[in-house]
PDB file of N, CA and C in Angstrom:
ATOM      1  N   MET Y1235       0.823  -1.197   0.000  1.00  0.00           N
ATOM      2  CA  MET Y1235       0.000   0.000   0.000  1.00  0.00           C
ATOM      3  C   MET Y1235       0.868   1.262   0.000  1.00  0.00           C
ATOM      4  N   LYS Y1236       1.989   1.215   0.734  1.00  0.00           N
ATOM      5  CA  LYS Y1236       2.869   2.377   0.798  1.00  0.00           C
ATOM      6  C   LYS Y1236       3.443   2.703  -0.577  1.00  0.00           C
ATOM      7  N   VAL Y1237       3.775   1.689  -1.363  1.00  0.00           N
ATOM      8  CA  VAL Y1237       4.309   1.897  -2.706  1.00  0.00           C
ATOM      9  C   VAL Y1237       3.252   2.561  -3.587  1.00  0.00           C
ATOM     10  N   LEU Y1238       2.009   2.103  -3.495  1.00  0.00           N
ATOM     11  CA  LEU Y1238       0.928   2.693  -4.279  1.00  0.00           C
ATOM     12  C   LEU Y1238       0.724   4.151  -3.888  1.00  0.00           C
ATOM     13  N   SER Y1239       0.757   4.453  -2.601  1.00  0.00           N
ATOM     14  CA  SER Y1239       0.605   5.839  -2.138  1.00  0.00           C
ATOM     15  C   SER Y1239       1.727   6.713  -2.671  1.00  0.00           C
ATOM     16  N   SER Y1240       2.954   6.212  -2.638  1.00  0.00           N
ATOM     17  CA  SER Y1240       4.091   6.974  -3.159  1.00  0.00           C
ATOM     18  C   SER Y1240       3.936   7.216  -4.653  1.00  0.00           C
ATOM     19  N   PHE Y1241       3.488   6.193  -5.378  1.00  0.00           N
ATOM     20  CA  PHE Y1241       3.280   6.334  -6.813  1.00  0.00           C
ATOM     21  C   PHE Y1241       2.225   7.392  -7.112  1.00  0.00           C
ATOM     22  N   LEU Y1242       1.122   7.377  -6.380  1.00  0.00           N
ATOM     23  CA  LEU Y1242       0.067   8.360  -6.602  1.00  0.00           C
ATOM     24  C   LEU Y1242       0.548   9.772  -6.304  1.00  0.00           C
ATOM     25  N   LEU Y1243       1.355   9.936  -5.259  1.00  0.00           N
ATOM     26  CA  LEU Y1243       1.897  11.249  -4.927  1.00  0.00           C
ATOM     27  C   LEU Y1243       2.802  11.746  -6.049  1.00  0.00           C
ATOM     28  N   VAL Y1244       3.664  10.894  -6.559  1.00  0.00           N
ATOM     29  CA  VAL Y1244       4.554  11.273  -7.654  1.00  0.00           C
ATOM     30  C   VAL Y1244       3.735  11.642  -8.889  1.00  0.00           C
ATOM     31  N   ALA Y1245       2.699  10.885  -9.197  1.00  0.00           N
ATOM     32  CA  ALA Y1245       1.853  11.177 -10.354  1.00  0.00           C
ATOM     33  C   ALA Y1245       1.164  12.529 -10.200  1.00  0.00           C
ATOM     34  N   GLN Y1246       0.713  12.847  -8.991  1.00  0.00           N
ATOM     35  CA  GLN Y1246       0.074  14.140  -8.753  1.00  0.00           C
ATOM     36  C   GLN Y1246       1.073  15.276  -8.909  1.00  0.00           C
ATOM     37  N   LEU Y1247       2.272  15.111  -8.391  1.00  0.00           N
ATOM     38  CA  LEU Y1247       3.286  16.156  -8.493  1.00  0.00           C
ATOM     39  C   LEU Y1247       3.725  16.375  -9.930  1.00  0.00           C
ATOM     40  N   ALA Y1248       3.702  15.333 -10.734  1.00  0.00           N
ATOM     41  CA  ALA Y1248       4.143  15.440 -12.126  1.00  0.00           C
ATOM     42  C   ALA Y1248       3.179  16.261 -12.976  1.00  0.00           C
ATOM     43  N   ALA Y1249       1.935  16.376 -12.546  1.00  0.00           N
ATOM     44  CA  ALA Y1249       0.934  17.138 -13.300  1.00  0.00           C
ATOM     45  C   ALA Y1249       0.497  18.366 -12.513  1.00  0.00           C
ATOM     46  N   LEU Y1250       1.454  19.120 -12.019  1.00  0.00           N
ATOM     47  CA  LEU Y1250       1.147  20.308 -11.234  1.00  0.00           C
ATOM     48  C   LEU Y1250       0.366  21.321 -12.060  1.00  0.00           C
ATOM     49  N   PRO Y1251      -0.611  21.992 -11.452  1.00  0.00           N
ATOM     50  CA  PRO Y1251      -1.323  23.036 -12.175  1.00  0.00           C
ATOM     51  C   PRO Y1251      -0.401  24.212 -12.461  1.00  0.00           C
ATOM     52  N   ALA Y1252      -0.771  25.005 -13.438  1.00  0.00           N
ATOM     53  CA  ALA Y1252       0.060  26.138 -13.823  1.00  0.00           C
ATOM     54  C   ALA Y1252       0.236  27.140 -12.695  1.00  0.00           C
ATOM     55  N   SER Y1253      -0.649  27.142 -11.716  1.00  0.00           N
ATOM     56  CA  SER Y1253      -0.560  28.112 -10.635  1.00  0.00           C
ATOM     57  C   SER Y1253       0.342  27.660  -9.495  1.00  0.00           C
ATOM     58  N   ALA Y1254       0.950  26.496  -9.615  1.00  0.00           N
ATOM     59  CA  ALA Y1254       1.791  25.987  -8.529  1.00  0.00           C
ATOM     60  C   ALA Y1254       2.928  26.954  -8.235  1.00  0.00           C
ATOM     61  N   ALA Y1255       3.100  27.264  -6.965  1.00  0.00           N
ATOM     62  CA  ALA Y1255       4.153  28.204  -6.565  1.00  0.00           C
ATOM     63  C   ALA Y1255       5.376  27.432  -6.107  1.00  0.00           C
ATOM     64  N   GLY Y1256       6.510  28.094  -6.141  1.00  0.00           N
ATOM     65  CA  GLY Y1256       7.723  27.489  -5.632  1.00  0.00           C
ATOM     66  C   GLY Y1256       8.373  26.482  -6.560  1.00  0.00           C
ATOM     67  N   ARG Y1257       8.031  26.497  -7.820  1.00  0.00           N
ATOM     68  CA  ARG Y1257       8.654  25.574  -8.764  1.00  0.00           C
ATOM     69  C   ARG Y1257      10.078  26.037  -9.049  1.00  0.00           C
ATOM     70  N   PRO Y1258      10.992  25.116  -9.333  1.00  0.00           N
ATOM     71  CA  PRO Y1258      12.372  25.518  -9.620  1.00  0.00           C
ATOM     72  C   PRO Y1258      12.511  26.319 -10.914  1.00  0.00           C
ATOM     73  N   ILE Y1259      11.502  26.299 -11.753  1.00  0.00           N
ATOM     74  CA  ILE Y1259      11.542  27.047 -13.013  1.00  0.00           C
ATOM     75  C   ILE Y1259      11.107  28.497 -12.836  1.00  0.00           C
ATOM     76  N   ASP Y1260      10.430  28.812 -11.735  1.00  0.00           N
ATOM     77  CA  ASP Y1260       9.931  30.167 -11.516  1.00  0.00           C
ATOM     78  C   ASP Y1260      11.068  31.137 -11.252  1.00  0.00           C
ATOM     79  N   GLY Y1261      10.944  32.336 -11.790  1.00  0.00           N
ATOM     80  CA  GLY Y1261      11.941  33.370 -11.561  1.00  0.00           C
ATOM     81  C   GLY Y1261      12.271  34.107 -12.837  1.00  0.00           C
ATOM     82  N   LYS Y1262      13.341  34.880 -12.778  1.00  0.00           N
ATOM     83  CA  LYS Y1262      13.827  35.638 -13.932  1.00  0.00           C
ATOM     84  C   LYS Y1262      15.138  35.020 -14.387  1.00  0.00           C
ATOM     85  N   TRP Y1263      15.296  34.907 -15.718  1.00  0.00           N
ATOM     86  CA  TRP Y1263      16.412  34.172 -16.299  1.00  0.00           C
ATOM     87  C   TRP Y1263      17.054  34.961 -17.438  1.00  0.00           C
ATOM     88  N   SER Y1264      18.375  34.972 -17.487  1.00  0.00           N
ATOM     89  CA  SER Y1264      19.103  35.618 -18.585  1.00  0.00           C
ATOM     90  C   SER Y1264      19.792  34.556 -19.433  1.00  0.00           C
ATOM     91  N   GLY Y1265      20.056  34.911 -20.690  1.00  0.00           N
ATOM     92  CA  GLY Y1265      20.719  34.005 -21.624  1.00  0.00           C
ATOM     93  C   GLY Y1265      20.047  34.103 -22.974  1.00  0.00           C
ATOM     94  N   GLY Y1266      20.749  33.754 -24.030  1.00  0.00           N
ATOM     95  CA  GLY Y1266      20.185  33.906 -25.371  1.00  0.00           C
ATOM     96  C   GLY Y1266      19.869  35.373 -25.602  1.00  0.00           C
ATOM     97  N   PRO Y1267      18.627  35.700 -25.986  1.00  0.00           N
ATOM     98  CA  PRO Y1267      18.273  37.099 -26.231  1.00  0.00           C
ATOM     99  C   PRO Y1267      17.947  37.878 -24.955  1.00  0.00           C
ATOM    100  N   ALA Y1268      18.024  37.238 -23.804  1.00  0.00           N
ATOM    101  CA  ALA Y1268      17.606  37.860 -22.540  1.00  0.00           C
ATOM    102  C   ALA Y1268      18.793  38.306 -21.697  1.00  0.00           C
ATOM    103  N   SER Y1269      18.551  39.365 -20.933  1.00  0.00           N
ATOM    104  CA  SER Y1269      19.509  39.824 -19.922  1.00  0.00           C
ATOM    105  C   SER Y1269      18.729  39.963 -18.620  1.00  0.00           C
ATOM    106  N   CYS Y1270      19.411  40.194 -17.525  1.00  0.00           N
ATOM    107  CA  CYS Y1270      18.692  40.349 -16.259  1.00  0.00           C
ATOM    108  C   CYS Y1270      17.856  41.628 -16.232  1.00  0.00           C
ATOM    109  N   SER Y1271      18.170  42.599 -17.088  1.00  0.00           N
ATOM    110  CA  SER Y1271      17.331  43.794 -17.163  1.00  0.00           C
ATOM    111  C   SER Y1271      16.135  43.582 -18.100  1.00  0.00           C
ATOM    112  N   LEU Y1272      16.199  42.584 -18.959  1.00  0.00           N
ATOM    113  CA  LEU Y1272      15.115  42.222 -19.868  1.00  0.00           C
ATOM    114  C   LEU Y1272      15.090  40.691 -19.976  1.00  0.00           C
ATOM    115  N   PRO Y1273      14.610  40.014 -18.907  1.00  0.00           N
ATOM    116  CA  PRO Y1273      14.750  38.556 -18.813  1.00  0.00           C
ATOM    117  C   PRO Y1273      13.578  37.757 -19.373  1.00  0.00           C
ATOM    118  N   PHE Y1274      13.801  36.442 -19.468  1.00  0.00           N
ATOM    119  CA  PHE Y1274      12.699  35.496 -19.532  1.00  0.00           C
ATOM    120  C   PHE Y1274      12.162  35.464 -18.103  1.00  0.00           C
ATOM    121  N   ALA Y1275      10.842  35.463 -17.918  1.00  0.00           N
ATOM    122  CA  ALA Y1275      10.283  35.426 -16.564  1.00  0.00           C
ATOM    123  C   ALA Y1275       9.127  34.435 -16.515  1.00  0.00           C
ATOM    124  N   ILE Y1276       9.142  33.597 -15.493  1.00  0.00           N
ATOM    125  CA  ILE Y1276       8.082  32.617 -15.280  1.00  0.00           C
ATOM    126  C   ILE Y1276       7.641  32.749 -13.832  1.00  0.00           C
ATOM    127  N   SER Y1277       6.332  32.912 -13.637  1.00  0.00           N
ATOM    128  CA  SER Y1277       5.812  32.948 -12.270  1.00  0.00           C
ATOM    129  C   SER Y1277       4.348  32.540 -12.283  1.00  0.00           C
ATOM    130  N   GLY Y1278       4.030  31.533 -11.502  1.00  0.00           N
ATOM    131  CA  GLY Y1278       2.641  31.091 -11.413  1.00  0.00           C
ATOM    132  C   GLY Y1278       2.044  30.798 -12.770  1.00  0.00           C
ATOM    133  N   ARG Y1279       1.098  31.613 -13.184  1.00  0.00           N
ATOM    134  CA  ARG Y1279       0.397  31.411 -14.456  1.00  0.00           C
ATOM    135  C   ARG Y1279       0.848  32.368 -15.551  1.00  0.00           C
ATOM    136  N   THR Y1280       2.018  32.985 -15.396  1.00  0.00           N
ATOM    137  CA  THR Y1280       2.470  33.986 -16.360  1.00  0.00           C
ATOM    138  C   THR Y1280       3.872  33.682 -16.877  1.00  0.00           C
ATOM    139  N   TYR Y1281       4.050  33.896 -18.186  1.00  0.00           N
ATOM    140  CA  TYR Y1281       5.356  33.775 -18.829  1.00  0.00           C
ATOM    141  C   TYR Y1281       5.598  35.053 -19.622  1.00  0.00           C
ATOM    142  N   VAL Y1282       6.810  35.601 -19.512  1.00  0.00           N
ATOM    143  CA  VAL Y1282       7.166  36.794 -20.275  1.00  0.00           C
ATOM    144  C   VAL Y1282       8.502  36.538 -20.965  1.00  0.00           C
ATOM    145  N   ALA Y1283       8.496  36.618 -22.298  1.00  0.00           N
ATOM    146  CA  ALA Y1283       9.739  36.540 -23.066  1.00  0.00           C
ATOM    147  C   ALA Y1283      10.371  37.930 -23.053  1.00  0.00           C
ATOM    148  N   PRO Y1284      11.674  38.040 -23.275  1.00  0.00           N
ATOM    149  CA  PRO Y1284      12.341  39.343 -23.232  1.00  0.00           C
ATOM    150  C   PRO Y1284      11.673  40.374 -24.150  1.00  0.00           C
ATOM    151  N   GLY Y1285      11.231  41.486 -23.573  1.00  0.00           N
ATOM    152  CA  GLY Y1285      10.628  42.563 -24.341  1.00  0.00           C
ATOM    153  C   GLY Y1285       9.209  42.322 -24.814  1.00  0.00           C
ATOM    154  N   ALA Y1286       8.608  41.196 -24.452  1.00  0.00           N
ATOM    155  CA  ALA Y1286       7.261  40.855 -24.912  1.00  0.00           C
ATOM    156  C   ALA Y1286       6.225  41.134 -23.821  1.00  0.00           C
ATOM    157  N   THR Y1287       4.969  41.051 -24.197  1.00  0.00           N
ATOM    158  CA  THR Y1287       3.899  41.199 -23.220  1.00  0.00           C
ATOM    159  C   THR Y1287       3.699  39.869 -22.495  1.00  0.00           C
ATOM    160  N   PRO Y1288       3.230  39.905 -21.253  1.00  0.00           N
ATOM    161  CA  PRO Y1288       3.001  38.665 -20.498  1.00  0.00           C
ATOM    162  C   PRO Y1288       1.978  37.772 -21.199  1.00  0.00           C
ATOM    163  N   LYS Y1289       2.218  36.468 -21.116  1.00  0.00           N
ATOM    164  CA  LYS Y1289       1.291  35.481 -21.677  1.00  0.00           C
ATOM    165  C   LYS Y1289       0.855  34.531 -20.574  1.00  0.00           C
ATOM    166  N   ARG Y1290      -0.381  34.059 -20.701  1.00  0.00           N
ATOM    167  CA  ARG Y1290      -0.941  33.167 -19.690  1.00  0.00           C
ATOM    168  C   ARG Y1290      -0.471  31.730 -19.922  1.00  0.00           C
ATOM    169  N   VAL Y1291       0.026  31.118 -18.866  1.00  0.00           N
ATOM    170  CA  VAL Y1291       0.419  29.705 -18.892  1.00  0.00           C
ATOM    171  C   VAL Y1291      -0.833  28.880 -18.617  1.00  0.00           C
ATOM    172  N   VAL Y1292      -1.139  27.927 -19.503  1.00  0.00           N
ATOM    173  CA  VAL Y1292      -2.327  27.099 -19.314  1.00  0.00           C
ATOM    174  C   VAL Y1292      -1.993  25.669 -18.897  1.00  0.00           C
ATOM    175  N   LYS Y1293      -0.751  25.252 -19.131  1.00  0.00           N
ATOM    176  CA  LYS Y1293      -0.402  23.873 -18.789  1.00  0.00           C
ATOM    177  C   LYS Y1293       1.086  23.772 -18.495  1.00  0.00           C
ATOM    178  N   VAL Y1294       1.401  23.065 -17.420  1.00  0.00           N
ATOM    179  CA  VAL Y1294       2.788  22.783 -17.057  1.00  0.00           C
ATOM    180  C   VAL Y1294       2.897  21.281 -16.844  1.00  0.00           C
ATOM    181  N   GLU Y1295       3.757  20.638 -17.608  1.00  0.00           N
ATOM    182  CA  GLU Y1295       3.971  19.199 -17.468  1.00  0.00           C
ATOM    183  C   GLU Y1295       5.422  18.955 -17.094  1.00  0.00           C
ATOM    184  N   ARG Y1296       5.620  18.093 -16.119  1.00  0.00           N
ATOM    185  CA  ARG Y1296       6.978  17.742 -15.717  1.00  0.00           C
ATOM    186  C   ARG Y1296       7.189  16.255 -15.964  1.00  0.00           C
ATOM    187  N   SER Y1297       8.313  15.939 -16.577  1.00  0.00           N
ATOM    188  CA  SER Y1297       8.655  14.543 -16.825  1.00  0.00           C
ATOM    189  C   SER Y1297      10.159  14.390 -16.664  1.00  0.00           C
ATOM    190  N   GLY Y1298      10.561  13.704 -15.633  1.00  0.00           N
ATOM    191  CA  GLY Y1298      11.990  13.525 -15.397  1.00  0.00           C
ATOM    192  C   GLY Y1298      12.679  14.856 -15.219  1.00  0.00           C
ATOM    193  N   GLY Y1299      13.679  15.121 -16.055  1.00  0.00           N
ATOM    194  CA  GLY Y1299      14.454  16.344 -15.928  1.00  0.00           C
ATOM    195  C   GLY Y1299      13.988  17.498 -16.795  1.00  0.00           C
ATOM    196  N   TRP Y1300      12.801  17.390 -17.404  1.00  0.00           N
ATOM    197  CA  TRP Y1300      12.343  18.495 -18.236  1.00  0.00           C
ATOM    198  C   TRP Y1300      10.935  18.919 -17.867  1.00  0.00           C
ATOM    199  N   TRP Y1301      10.616  20.157 -18.239  1.00  0.00           N
ATOM    200  CA  TRP Y1301       9.291  20.747 -18.021  1.00  0.00           C
ATOM    201  C   TRP Y1301       8.778  21.237 -19.372  1.00  0.00           C
ATOM    202  N   ARG Y1302       7.517  20.978 -19.673  1.00  0.00           N
ATOM    203  CA  ARG Y1302       6.879  21.507 -20.894  1.00  0.00           C
ATOM    204  C   ARG Y1302       5.866  22.559 -20.459  1.00  0.00           C
ATOM    205  N   ILE Y1303       5.994  23.758 -21.020  1.00  0.00           N
ATOM    206  CA  ILE Y1303       5.121  24.875 -20.687  1.00  0.00           C
ATOM    207  C   ILE Y1303       4.277  25.204 -21.909  1.00  0.00           C
ATOM    208  N   GLU Y1304       2.951  25.203 -21.753  1.00  0.00           N
ATOM    209  CA  GLU Y1304       2.060  25.565 -22.854  1.00  0.00           C
ATOM    210  C   GLU Y1304       1.346  26.864 -22.496  1.00  0.00           C
ATOM    211  N   LEU Y1305       1.320  27.782 -23.463  1.00  0.00           N
ATOM    212  CA  LEU Y1305       0.694  29.086 -23.263  1.00  0.00           C
ATOM    213  C   LEU Y1305      -0.712  29.104 -23.856  1.00  0.00           C
ATOM    214  N   ALA Y1306      -1.479  30.134 -23.517  1.00  0.00           N
ATOM    215  CA  ALA Y1306      -2.865  30.245 -23.978  1.00  0.00           C
ATOM    216  C   ALA Y1306      -2.969  30.278 -25.501  1.00  0.00           C
ATOM    217  N   ASP Y1307      -1.939  30.789 -26.178  1.00  0.00           N
ATOM    218  CA  ASP Y1307      -1.961  30.835 -27.648  1.00  0.00           C
ATOM    219  C   ASP Y1307      -1.490  29.520 -28.286  1.00  0.00           C
ATOM    220  N   ARG Y1308      -1.340  28.483 -27.468  1.00  0.00           N
ATOM    221  CA  ARG Y1308      -0.928  27.124 -27.861  1.00  0.00           C
ATOM    222  C   ARG Y1308       0.564  26.985 -28.144  1.00  0.00           C
ATOM    223  N   TYR Y1309       1.320  28.067 -28.032  1.00  0.00           N
ATOM    224  CA  TYR Y1309       2.777  27.973 -28.160  1.00  0.00           C
ATOM    225  C   TYR Y1309       3.299  27.205 -26.949  1.00  0.00           C
ATOM    226  N   ALA Y1310       4.266  26.340 -27.168  1.00  0.00           N
ATOM    227  CA  ALA Y1310       4.840  25.559 -26.071  1.00  0.00           C
ATOM    228  C   ALA Y1310       6.359  25.570 -26.184  1.00  0.00           C
ATOM    229  N   PHE Y1311       7.003  25.491 -25.034  1.00  0.00           N
ATOM    230  CA  PHE Y1311       8.457  25.386 -24.993  1.00  0.00           C
ATOM    231  C   PHE Y1311       8.832  24.428 -23.880  1.00  0.00           C
ATOM    232  N   VAL Y1312      10.088  24.004 -23.890  1.00  0.00           N
ATOM    233  CA  VAL Y1312      10.570  23.009 -22.939  1.00  0.00           C
ATOM    234  C   VAL Y1312      11.735  23.594 -22.150  1.00  0.00           C
ATOM    235  N   LEU Y1313      11.769  23.302 -20.860  1.00  0.00           N
ATOM    236  CA  LEU Y1313      12.882  23.677 -19.989  1.00  0.00           C
ATOM    237  C   LEU Y1313      13.560  22.389 -19.558  1.00  0.00           C
ATOM    238  N   MET Y1314      14.867  22.301 -19.805  1.00  0.00           N
ATOM    239  CA  MET Y1314      15.609  21.065 -19.530  1.00  0.00           C
ATOM    240  C   MET Y1314      16.765  21.342 -18.582  1.00  0.00           C
ATOM    241  N   ASN Y1315      17.279  20.287 -17.982  1.00  0.00           N
ATOM    242  CA  ASN Y1315      18.447  20.391 -17.097  1.00  0.00           C
ATOM    243  C   ASN Y1315      18.257  21.488 -16.053  1.00  0.00           C
ATOM    244  N   VAL Y1316      17.076  21.528 -15.454  1.00  0.00           N
ATOM    245  CA  VAL Y1316      16.740  22.585 -14.500  1.00  0.00           C
ATOM    246  C   VAL Y1316      17.501  22.373 -13.199  1.00  0.00           C
ATOM    247  N   LYS Y1317      18.291  23.374 -12.858  1.00  0.00           N
ATOM    248  CA  LYS Y1317      19.058  23.382 -11.607  1.00  0.00           C
ATOM    249  C   LYS Y1317      18.740  24.695 -10.898  1.00  0.00           C
ATOM    250  N   PRO Y1318      19.157  24.865  -9.645  1.00  0.00           N
ATOM    251  CA  PRO Y1318      18.816  26.103  -8.931  1.00  0.00           C
ATOM    252  C   PRO Y1318      19.244  27.385  -9.650  1.00  0.00           C
ATOM    253  N   ALA Y1319      20.378  27.378 -10.336  1.00  0.00           N
ATOM    254  CA  ALA Y1319      20.879  28.609 -10.956  1.00  0.00           C
ATOM    255  C   ALA Y1319      20.937  28.571 -12.480  1.00  0.00           C
ATOM    256  N   THR Y1320      20.661  27.422 -13.095  1.00  0.00           N
ATOM    257  CA  THR Y1320      20.755  27.311 -14.552  1.00  0.00           C
ATOM    258  C   THR Y1320      19.679  26.383 -15.104  1.00  0.00           C
ATOM    259  N   MET Y1321      19.368  26.551 -16.377  1.00  0.00           N
ATOM    260  CA  MET Y1321      18.493  25.630 -17.105  1.00  0.00           C
ATOM    261  C   MET Y1321      18.650  25.908 -18.589  1.00  0.00           C
ATOM    262  N   THR Y1322      18.102  25.021 -19.405  1.00  0.00           N
ATOM    263  CA  THR Y1322      18.134  25.180 -20.854  1.00  0.00           C
ATOM    264  C   THR Y1322      16.707  25.370 -21.353  1.00  0.00           C
ATOM    265  N   TRP Y1323      16.491  26.420 -22.136  1.00  0.00           N
ATOM    266  CA  TRP Y1323      15.193  26.742 -22.738  1.00  0.00           C
ATOM    267  C   TRP Y1323      15.234  26.266 -24.183  1.00  0.00           C
ATOM    268  N   HIS Y1324      14.167  25.578 -24.633  1.00  0.00           N
ATOM    269  CA  HIS Y1324      14.131  25.083 -26.012  1.00  0.00           C
ATOM    270  C   HIS Y1324      12.733  25.245 -26.594  1.00  0.00           C
ATOM    271  N   SER Y1325      12.677  25.737 -27.835  1.00  0.00           N
ATOM    272  CA  SER Y1325      11.420  25.846 -28.572  1.00  0.00           C
ATOM    273  C   SER Y1325      11.396  24.791 -29.670  1.00  0.00           C
ATOM    274  N   PRO Y1326      10.522  23.781 -29.554  1.00  0.00           N
ATOM    275  CA  PRO Y1326      10.398  22.810 -30.645  1.00  0.00           C
ATOM    276  C   PRO Y1326       9.917  23.468 -31.944  1.00  0.00           C
ATOM    277  N   ALA Y1327       9.141  24.547 -31.838  1.00  0.00           N
ATOM    278  CA  ALA Y1327       8.605  25.213 -33.031  1.00  0.00           C
ATOM    279  C   ALA Y1327       9.699  25.906 -33.841  1.00  0.00           C
ATOM    280  N   SER Y1328      10.591  26.627 -33.172  1.00  0.00           N
ATOM    281  CA  SER Y1328      11.629  27.383 -33.888  1.00  0.00           C
ATOM    282  C   SER Y1328      12.973  26.669 -33.937  1.00  0.00           C
ATOM    283  N   GLY Y1329      13.176  25.737 -33.015  1.00  0.00           N
ATOM    284  CA  GLY Y1329      14.464  25.068 -32.906  1.00  0.00           C
ATOM    285  C   GLY Y1329      15.467  25.825 -32.051  1.00  0.00           C
ATOM    286  N   ASP Y1330      15.080  27.012 -31.564  1.00  0.00           N
ATOM    287  CA  ASP Y1330      15.979  27.797 -30.710  1.00  0.00           C
ATOM    288  C   ASP Y1330      16.236  27.091 -29.385  1.00  0.00           C
ATOM    289  N   THR Y1331      17.471  27.165 -28.921  1.00  0.00           N
ATOM    290  CA  THR Y1331      17.865  26.617 -27.624  1.00  0.00           C
ATOM    291  C   THR Y1331      18.792  27.622 -26.956  1.00  0.00           C
ATOM    292  N   PHE Y1332      18.498  27.952 -25.687  1.00  0.00           N
ATOM    293  CA  PHE Y1332      19.306  28.917 -24.945  1.00  0.00           C
ATOM    294  C   PHE Y1332      19.675  28.362 -23.579  1.00  0.00           C
ATOM    295  N   ASP Y1333      20.924  28.521 -23.191  1.00  0.00           N
ATOM    296  CA  ASP Y1333      21.346  28.215 -21.827  1.00  0.00           C
ATOM    297  C   ASP Y1333      21.047  29.440 -20.984  1.00  0.00           C
ATOM    298  N   LEU Y1334      20.251  29.256 -19.938  1.00  0.00           N
ATOM    299  CA  LEU Y1334      19.819  30.369 -19.095  1.00  0.00           C
ATOM    300  C   LEU Y1334      20.452  30.309 -17.713  1.00  0.00           C
ATOM    301  N   THR Y1335      20.631  31.488 -17.117  1.00  0.00           N
ATOM    302  CA  THR Y1335      21.159  31.633 -15.762  1.00  0.00           C
ATOM    303  C   THR Y1335      20.167  32.460 -14.959  1.00  0.00           C
ATOM    304  N   ARG Y1336      19.898  32.020 -13.734  1.00  0.00           N
ATOM    305  CA  ARG Y1336      18.949  32.739 -12.881  1.00  0.00           C
ATOM    306  C   ARG Y1336      19.488  34.126 -12.543  1.00  0.00           C
ATOM    307  N   CYS Y1337      18.619  35.128 -12.642  1.00  0.00           N
ATOM    308  CA  CYS Y1337      18.972  36.500 -12.252  1.00  0.00           C
ATOM    309  C   CYS Y1337      18.790  36.644 -10.744  1.00  0.00           C
ATOM    310  N   HIS Y1338      19.638  37.426 -10.125  1.00  0.00           N
ATOM    311  CA  HIS Y1338      19.544  37.639  -8.669  1.00  0.00           C
ATOM    312  C   HIS Y1338      19.166  39.055  -8.363  1.00  0.00           C
TER     313      HIS Y1338
END
């Protein structure tokens, strides 16, 4: 029974709602076209690309070491190798990949 409970907990955590707070992906990030004065920003249900208007996050999926973020306009991107101070941003649509560093 304990194994089943652990499995269910892991399954629930893997499908966190977009409003989940305290995720390791949340924050401001520099790299690629972004700087800490004009960063990529993720918080709760909002994503902001450098210099762009905020977009609503509708879905966050976590699988192993990557996160898939889907926006209200159906655009999606992937965050890989997420660590406390670094991660990799990738757009399957454009093929762009950026190594990001957390802004302080």
